Steps between C-alpha positions, in 0.01 A plus 500: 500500500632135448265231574783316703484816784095438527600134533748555829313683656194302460697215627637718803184624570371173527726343751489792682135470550534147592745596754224709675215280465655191689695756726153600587386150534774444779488802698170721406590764780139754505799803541668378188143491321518823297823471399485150407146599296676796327831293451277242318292699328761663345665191391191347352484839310844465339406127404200618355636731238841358452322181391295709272769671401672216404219363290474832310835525428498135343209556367318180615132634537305393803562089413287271750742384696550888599185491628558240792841711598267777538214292718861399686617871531187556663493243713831531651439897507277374779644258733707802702149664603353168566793372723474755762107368559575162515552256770885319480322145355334753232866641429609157414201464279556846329878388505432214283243641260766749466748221387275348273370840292916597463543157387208549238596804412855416415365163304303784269772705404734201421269266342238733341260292443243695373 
């Protein structure tokens, strides 16, 4: 399989998940719960081994920088479980550590630091 169809669809993946995480942040409905939960989990699923797919395929090892797109993964992986026990002032909290771990997590990929 080319490297460039793990790539889309990590990047698809991705947004996707985004999309549900602050969609859940806005409006975390308890009778959208499960399918919000199994919508995300799904998602975070795909960006897990597309990424890794990705890596294998181009054959870049498990580099450090990696390694904090992985703590990110698992961070955001939890924000859509979190969000439906939170208070709207604790959204806005989650909401902006959400910002802030994409942010680092897109900084790692482009800039590779490490």
């Amino acid at each position: 399989m080319n490297h460039q169809l793990f790539l889309l669809l990590h990047l698809v993946s991705v947004l996707l998940l985004t999309g549900v995480i602050f969609a859940t942040f806005a409006s975390p409905d308890p009778e959208r719960r499960r399918s919000v939960l199994m919508r995300s989990g799904s998602l975070s699923l795909l960006v897990f081994l597309s990424g890794f797919g990705v890596m294998g395929m181009l054959g870049l090892g498990f580099p450090g920088w990696a390694l904090v797109k992985v703590l990110c993964w698992l961070v955001l992986s939890a924000l859509p479980g979190l969000a439906f026990r939170m208070t709207g002032v604790q959204r806005r909290v989650l909401s902006i550590v959400a910002v802030g771990v994409i942010v680092l997590a897109v900084a790692m990929v482009t800039y590779r630091p490490f």
